[in-house]
XYZ file of C-alpha atoms in Angstrom:
522
model
C 90.152 83.524 69.688
C 91.720 82.031 66.360
C 92.262 78.312 66.257
C 95.783 77.837 67.292
C 96.522 75.102 64.728
C 98.917 73.357 66.962
C 100.669 70.197 65.858
C 101.917 68.013 68.589
C 105.018 65.903 68.483
C 106.295 63.673 71.459
C 109.460 64.616 73.241
C 111.706 61.707 74.535
C 112.460 61.934 78.083
C 115.655 60.914 79.962
C 115.364 57.777 81.737
C 115.085 59.471 85.160
C 112.055 61.670 84.585
C 112.402 63.820 87.536
C 114.881 65.027 90.084
C 114.253 67.562 92.727
C 116.460 70.584 92.404
C 118.275 72.557 95.114
C 116.209 74.632 97.543
C 116.353 76.809 100.483
C 113.034 75.290 101.676
C 112.716 71.758 102.992
C 109.135 71.806 102.193
C 109.698 72.147 98.481
C 111.593 68.859 98.429
C 108.469 66.972 99.900
C 106.112 68.511 97.458
C 108.363 68.231 94.443
C 106.436 65.557 92.423
C 102.906 66.687 93.225
C 100.555 67.754 90.416
C 97.567 70.006 90.136
C 94.610 68.436 91.713
C 91.906 67.855 89.282
C 89.236 70.586 89.148
C 85.466 69.857 89.290
C 83.174 70.182 86.428
C 83.381 73.467 84.771
C 81.307 76.086 86.419
C 80.197 79.701 85.479
C 81.850 82.705 87.007
C 84.164 83.040 89.967
C 84.035 86.689 91.236
C 87.075 87.591 93.433
C 88.777 90.603 94.482
C 92.361 92.229 94.248
C 93.745 95.427 95.891
C 95.008 97.106 92.739
C 94.664 97.446 89.182
C 96.937 95.567 86.612
C 100.103 97.249 85.318
C 101.529 94.941 82.864
C 101.032 91.601 81.273
C 104.543 91.301 80.348
C 106.470 89.063 82.717
C 109.533 91.297 82.085
C 107.555 94.275 83.688
C 105.193 92.691 86.101
C 104.357 94.918 89.129
C 104.142 91.942 91.577
C 101.238 89.798 92.756
C 98.573 91.729 91.413
C 99.914 91.172 87.885
C 101.288 87.787 88.648
C 97.588 86.477 89.905
C 96.573 86.980 86.015
C 99.972 85.826 84.466
C 100.013 82.735 86.451
C 96.669 81.600 84.949
C 97.350 82.546 81.510
C 100.918 81.697 81.113
C 102.798 78.454 82.159
C 105.978 78.136 84.016
C 108.374 75.129 84.105
C 107.384 74.560 87.757
C 104.567 76.251 89.812
C 103.914 76.889 93.566
C 101.915 73.998 95.370
C 98.735 75.206 96.901
C 98.807 74.493 100.677
C 99.986 75.381 104.020
C 103.464 74.407 103.210
C 105.877 76.070 100.565
C 106.379 73.509 97.777
C 106.530 73.324 93.954
C 105.209 71.171 91.279
C 105.784 70.539 87.577
C 103.782 72.612 85.078
C 105.115 73.122 81.563
C 107.919 70.737 82.363
C 107.623 67.216 82.074
C 111.037 66.845 83.803
C 113.413 69.226 85.423
C 116.776 68.268 86.854
C 119.676 70.105 88.534
C 122.856 68.441 87.497
C 125.179 70.754 89.191
C 125.265 74.208 90.895
C 124.965 75.949 87.470
C 123.195 73.692 85.126
C 119.398 72.811 85.244
C 118.097 70.284 82.539
C 114.465 70.459 81.519
C 112.118 68.912 78.930
C 108.767 70.474 78.119
C 105.295 68.694 78.179
C 104.162 67.797 74.544
C 100.698 69.277 74.848
C 100.936 73.002 75.503
C 100.527 75.480 72.797
C 99.884 79.293 72.488
C 96.685 80.675 71.208
C 96.111 83.067 68.000
C 98.081 80.557 65.932
C 101.557 80.797 67.604
C 101.889 77.038 67.803
C 103.371 74.581 70.350
C 105.484 75.745 73.262
C 109.245 74.862 72.499
C 112.544 75.247 74.236
C 113.206 78.351 72.113
C 110.173 80.208 73.886
C 111.801 79.124 77.168
C 114.986 80.700 76.089
C 113.368 83.731 74.732
C 111.360 84.251 77.929
C 114.219 83.810 80.383
C 116.976 85.623 78.313
C 114.960 88.593 77.532
C 114.531 89.567 81.255
C 118.489 89.794 81.586
C 118.710 91.615 78.473
C 120.330 95.088 79.103
C 118.503 96.531 76.226
C 115.050 95.738 77.518
C 115.811 97.137 81.093
C 113.340 94.759 82.715
C 112.231 95.587 86.178
C 112.311 92.077 87.104
C 116.055 91.255 86.300
C 116.929 90.751 89.891
C 114.741 87.574 89.884
C 117.018 85.796 87.271
C 120.147 86.556 89.322
C 123.185 85.051 87.633
C 121.473 83.612 84.599
C 123.905 83.186 81.563
C 121.749 81.784 78.946
C 119.441 78.958 78.152
C 121.024 76.340 75.774
C 118.448 74.772 73.492
C 119.354 70.994 73.055
C 116.005 69.862 71.251
C 112.712 70.955 70.207
C 111.524 70.935 73.813
C 114.655 70.261 75.899
C 117.153 72.556 77.075
C 119.508 73.663 79.800
C 119.344 76.690 82.038
C 122.959 77.823 82.545
C 123.915 80.129 85.576
C 127.232 81.859 86.194
C 127.265 80.645 89.780
C 125.010 78.887 92.079
C 121.676 80.601 92.799
C 119.672 79.441 95.935
C 116.414 81.467 95.111
C 116.067 79.502 91.705
C 113.538 77.003 93.036
C 111.587 79.346 95.527
C 111.520 82.585 93.505
C 112.591 82.484 89.843
C 110.942 79.429 88.458
C 107.557 79.333 90.128
C 107.052 83.111 90.274
C 106.834 86.063 87.830
C 110.318 85.758 86.021
C 109.426 82.089 85.324
C 106.406 82.677 83.060
C 106.919 81.440 79.620
C 105.742 83.482 76.658
C 105.646 82.812 72.972
C 108.785 84.017 71.136
C 106.933 84.399 67.878
C 104.030 86.251 69.418
C 106.253 88.769 71.175
C 108.354 89.484 68.267
C 105.332 90.124 66.093
C 104.532 93.019 68.352
C 108.061 94.571 68.770
C 109.326 92.363 71.638
C 107.107 93.495 74.470
C 103.627 94.105 75.456
C 101.782 96.394 77.923
C 98.263 95.233 79.115
C 97.122 93.452 75.826
C 98.081 89.758 75.760
C 98.999 88.570 72.379
C 99.061 84.864 73.095
C 98.237 82.664 76.179
C 99.121 79.105 76.963
C 97.507 78.497 80.223
C 94.032 77.106 81.535
C 92.759 80.702 81.168
C 93.144 83.503 78.583
C 93.061 87.269 79.267
C 89.732 88.018 78.037
C 89.338 91.622 79.207
C 90.396 94.514 81.093
C 88.221 97.368 82.349
C 90.941 99.946 83.864
C 90.113 100.564 87.417
C 87.293 98.197 87.595
C 87.942 94.508 86.845
C 90.180 91.967 84.998
C 88.626 88.874 83.298
C 90.545 85.609 82.691
C 88.330 83.280 80.740
C 88.682 79.477 80.050
C 91.062 78.683 77.299
C 89.391 76.155 74.948
C 92.822 75.141 73.540
C 94.214 74.065 76.927
C 94.936 70.349 77.040
C 95.704 70.084 80.783
C 93.525 69.636 83.646
C 90.446 71.742 82.601
C 89.971 75.124 84.200
C 87.209 74.969 86.974
C 85.490 78.060 85.614
C 84.295 79.700 82.551
C 85.574 82.929 83.562
C 87.044 84.646 86.668
C 86.032 88.310 87.163
C 88.748 89.906 89.475
C 87.470 93.210 90.682
C 89.973 96.083 91.509
C 88.832 97.308 94.980
C 91.557 98.946 96.932
C 89.889 98.877 100.325
C 89.312 95.460 102.274
C 86.276 96.820 104.070
C 84.649 97.711 100.688
C 85.360 94.225 99.508
C 83.718 92.659 102.647
C 80.430 94.648 101.917
C 80.503 93.326 98.451
C 81.127 89.837 99.741
C 78.381 90.058 102.166
C 76.014 91.576 99.559
C 76.692 88.284 97.402
C 78.839 90.148 94.856
C 82.131 88.311 95.507
C 83.034 84.786 96.043
C 86.494 85.245 97.430
C 88.288 88.088 99.051
C 90.890 89.058 101.522
C 89.310 90.767 104.576
C 90.426 93.654 106.937
C 92.191 92.647 109.983
C 89.558 94.726 112.147
C 86.748 92.311 110.888
C 88.401 89.047 111.955
C 87.127 89.185 115.416
C 83.516 89.871 114.173
C 83.733 87.211 111.529
C 85.080 84.623 114.154
C 82.253 85.162 116.339
C 79.598 85.746 113.958
C 80.198 83.717 110.880
C 78.702 84.571 107.520
C 76.385 81.591 106.553
C 77.747 79.636 103.772
C 81.181 81.031 103.937
C 84.499 80.052 105.511
C 87.109 82.212 107.155
C 90.681 81.317 107.034
C 93.781 83.081 108.363
C 97.302 82.820 107.009
C 100.532 84.322 107.934
C 101.721 86.847 105.581
C 105.012 87.600 103.765
C 104.260 91.221 102.953
C 106.332 93.893 104.720
C 105.263 97.307 105.784
C 107.521 100.117 106.597
C 108.149 103.940 106.686
C 110.749 105.022 104.275
C 112.705 108.214 104.005
C 114.106 109.504 100.630
C 117.763 110.022 101.375
C 118.119 112.412 98.460
C 115.584 114.965 99.625
C 117.198 117.908 101.231
C 114.822 117.925 104.040
C 116.182 114.600 105.339
C 119.970 114.902 104.884
C 120.423 114.831 108.732
C 121.199 111.192 109.978
C 120.046 112.343 113.608
C 116.803 113.645 112.223
C 116.120 110.569 110.427
C 117.043 108.484 113.586
C 114.966 110.719 115.826
C 111.882 109.675 113.672
C 112.834 106.030 113.852
C 112.737 106.115 117.616
C 109.681 108.181 117.841
C 107.345 105.726 115.802
C 105.543 103.555 118.308
C 104.875 100.336 116.534
C 102.657 98.782 119.377
C 100.308 101.691 119.059
C 99.885 101.042 115.321
C 99.337 97.421 115.608
C 96.522 98.081 118.053
C 94.941 101.007 116.464
C 95.336 100.105 112.795
C 95.790 96.345 112.603
C 93.270 95.697 115.682
C 95.929 93.582 117.459
C 95.787 90.903 114.661
C 99.155 91.582 113.254
C 102.412 91.527 114.953
C 105.442 94.127 114.686
C 108.099 93.111 112.281
C 111.934 93.325 112.825
C 112.858 93.895 109.135
C 111.912 92.974 105.556
C 112.345 89.267 106.111
C 109.333 87.562 107.827
C 109.549 84.892 110.873
C 110.289 81.549 109.450
C 112.506 82.625 106.612
C 116.346 82.698 106.554
C 117.817 85.964 107.679
C 114.907 86.925 109.926
C 116.235 89.018 112.815
C 114.925 88.694 116.320
C 114.817 92.396 116.978
C 115.221 95.755 115.089
C 118.113 98.025 116.204
C 115.819 100.866 116.897
C 113.364 98.909 119.033
C 109.583 98.294 118.667
C 108.205 100.668 121.109
C 108.813 104.347 120.948
C 111.779 105.629 122.852
C 110.913 109.355 123.135
C 113.816 110.300 125.453
C 116.290 108.943 122.672
C 114.179 110.588 119.953
C 114.493 113.901 121.640
C 118.117 113.521 122.148
C 118.693 112.885 118.438
C 116.507 115.844 117.505
C 118.711 118.035 119.585
C 121.810 116.600 118.008
C 120.435 117.210 114.565
C 120.089 120.860 115.186
C 116.767 120.915 113.248
C 114.100 123.235 114.184
C 110.510 123.746 113.100
C 110.605 120.725 111.126
C 107.841 120.137 108.662
C 107.587 117.063 106.455
C 105.207 114.983 104.349
C 104.294 111.299 104.187
C 102.803 109.734 101.028
C 100.236 107.153 101.795
C 97.910 104.718 99.799
C 94.479 105.675 100.525
C 93.344 102.617 102.409
C 91.735 102.792 106.025
C 94.615 100.822 107.717
C 97.147 102.886 106.019
C 95.560 106.222 106.850
C 95.182 105.165 110.436
C 98.798 104.238 110.452
C 99.935 107.423 109.253
C 97.720 109.315 111.885
C 99.444 107.554 114.595
C 102.908 108.236 113.133
C 101.783 111.907 112.768
C 100.951 112.044 116.400
C 104.145 110.293 117.449
C 106.172 112.742 115.519
C 104.315 115.810 116.709
C 105.683 114.672 120.248
C 109.024 115.541 119.195
C 108.321 118.637 117.262
C 107.728 117.423 113.758
C 104.846 118.579 111.802
C 103.729 115.803 109.407
C 101.427 116.481 106.484
C 99.557 113.198 105.284
C 99.116 113.180 101.553
C 96.697 110.503 100.308
C 96.972 108.897 96.817
C 94.887 106.248 94.988
C 96.545 103.207 93.770
C 97.634 104.236 90.274
C 99.194 107.559 91.499
C 100.870 105.922 94.614
C 102.680 103.250 92.611
C 104.292 105.987 90.452
C 105.831 107.737 93.559
C 109.225 105.774 93.358
C 110.431 107.991 90.556
C 109.396 111.246 92.358
C 112.450 112.807 93.910
C 110.630 115.252 95.979
C 109.116 112.466 98.182
C 110.076 112.819 101.774
C 108.552 110.158 103.918
C 106.367 107.180 102.609
C 104.230 104.347 104.066
C 105.070 101.519 101.818
C 104.042 97.731 101.449
C 105.767 95.254 99.222
C 104.925 91.600 98.471
C 107.298 88.807 99.114
C 108.158 85.211 98.119
C 109.711 82.512 100.239
C 113.305 83.383 100.084
C 115.063 86.429 101.448
C 116.839 87.321 98.111
C 113.461 88.653 96.913
C 113.363 91.125 99.735
C 116.903 92.480 99.352
C 116.709 92.580 95.602
C 114.648 95.983 95.656
C 116.969 97.935 97.927
C 120.210 97.467 95.906
C 121.861 100.688 94.412
C 120.818 99.922 91.012
C 117.091 100.100 92.042
C 117.465 103.513 93.397
C 114.409 105.632 92.234
C 113.004 102.373 90.807
C 111.606 100.074 93.482
C 114.201 101.518 95.958
C 112.299 104.712 96.871
C 114.425 105.669 99.681
C 117.327 105.952 97.272
C 119.425 103.920 99.762
C 122.880 103.210 98.629
C 125.406 100.920 100.230
C 128.339 99.003 98.661
C 128.316 96.562 101.561
C 124.693 95.861 101.270
C 125.110 95.256 97.413
C 128.113 92.894 98.107
C 125.927 91.035 100.689
C 122.926 90.645 98.321
C 125.341 89.294 95.696
C 127.096 86.963 97.823
C 124.179 85.555 99.678
C 122.536 84.305 96.557
C 124.903 81.614 96.130
C 125.980 80.829 99.622
C 125.399 77.141 100.330
C 125.769 77.372 104.142
C 122.450 78.125 105.616
C 123.555 79.894 108.744
C 126.208 81.961 106.869
C 123.523 82.997 104.370
C 121.035 83.963 107.162
C 123.646 86.104 108.800
C 124.294 87.831 105.461
C 120.614 88.860 105.444
C 120.543 89.907 108.977
C 123.549 92.183 108.475
C 121.745 93.558 105.357
C 118.894 94.526 107.286
C 121.091 96.256 110.065
C 122.536 98.348 107.315
C 119.003 99.483 105.995
C 118.148 100.493 109.540
C 121.521 102.105 110.399
C 120.972 104.400 107.412
C 118.039 106.011 109.134
C 115.939 105.475 106.177
C 113.758 102.782 107.457
C 111.379 102.014 110.073
C 109.889 98.531 110.119
C 106.323 98.174 111.210
C 104.685 94.672 110.257
C 104.186 91.794 108.050
C 100.464 91.877 108.456
C 98.412 88.783 108.302
C 96.194 87.485 105.535
C 92.663 86.525 106.545
C 90.357 85.549 103.436
C 86.923 84.326 103.109
C 85.148 82.482 100.518
C 81.855 80.840 99.629
C 81.551 77.276 100.610
C 80.939 76.400 96.780
C 84.375 77.360 96.028
C 87.659 75.283 96.606
C 90.409 77.905 96.737
C 93.949 77.254 95.856
C 96.126 79.375 98.058
C 99.824 79.950 98.589
C 100.937 79.483 102.337
C 100.771 83.210 102.689
C 96.818 83.280 101.672
C 97.419 84.529 98.006
C 95.382 82.900 95.394
C 96.678 80.700 92.630
C 93.647 81.025 90.336
C 94.766 78.446 87.882
C 94.127 75.669 90.625
C 90.895 76.952 91.953
C 88.229 74.517 91.919
C 84.496 73.982 92.950
C 83.573 72.420 96.395
């Protein structure tokens, strides 16, 4: 890497150096002033696993947690999630951040963060560019929902500015700033390559740099020698792309990985027969898994047919057969503990074959043959096979179509898709869940092409609703609308068991996902 030739100037801060912003999560307030814990002496290589290949190193087009695991290490945000069992945030690029009213957030940047490859010190202009480009209609960012009602960023000094919203936005502190859309990139670096990037990183600013990518194999963040914050704990992190947890477990037991998520069916074995020199930890998960039905497909135009499918799917059988009793059935896209979680789904958890047969008769459909698209992982395949048997009991023939990761994640634009077994990641605010099912996401992340004016209105209103119970009721109603459409059968939020070498001090979110910039050595 070239010498960044960064020249540093001090930033004067307001007398009050910090004020915790509004948040939907009480834990965030308690954690607001925590800083990253010091890493131990720099070690060699940390070898870990992720379940899919990267898609984009551009925060405007990141495809979720797989990309963010890298971006969170090579870029900086104003604030970052705090590792631990409780959701919280801590300062990162911001030396100060203050919400002065519902629509204005003042910030001041640290004076020791710069970009590699000669792109200079981080300034408020970089923050303005990073945030405003995501809401630019011309860019068509897939992550625009994360910024909700952002109006603009006003630059008030070299490293000071104000985030200006059109209206109050509750998820700002739990989603926008500490997650994907909060990553700050170099304005000059991005403009030098036409305004956006794919998988090649033009400039880094975090404790690691994106040093290499071998498609379908691994991604390698490497220690950034120009980073002036708490030193990175490892010279490099090798993140291997292994779709299946069981394959990752074999690699871990063979000594080829230092940290990985493990399959749910292995939890019992690992509890009773621990691997020497390793630690198993279990976390609740925010992921949500469901069966979706494409409302634009001619074969699925009958509401009664779709409802018959909903009632025929037996979720307890899936929990036992595919998740080995470790995961629990879900009631929607919002996990327990989050605002808007429903106590029960409308179509029940256990199969109701009598009701399913009544709906099949009402549909007038005969000799129904459908397909379900599935990511080729053992848990998913078993789940699909159970659903196949469930639907056969009401006279529906279901063909299972398996896909590797790269092909599966392109299915959203496939208008011929019928049923799909899907799984999305989540953050600790319900806004992130409903964002992907609004009308404008149809054919992008809304694979079911679900369209509801009421749903869209609820999603918009809930983002700024300050009354906690009123906001929760909006999200409960939004999930009712999804289920009433017949396009969704909710299955589980899974669980997140992970295993790591005792030589590793992992930094994990409360849902068990890694924050690599804070990993240390034990």
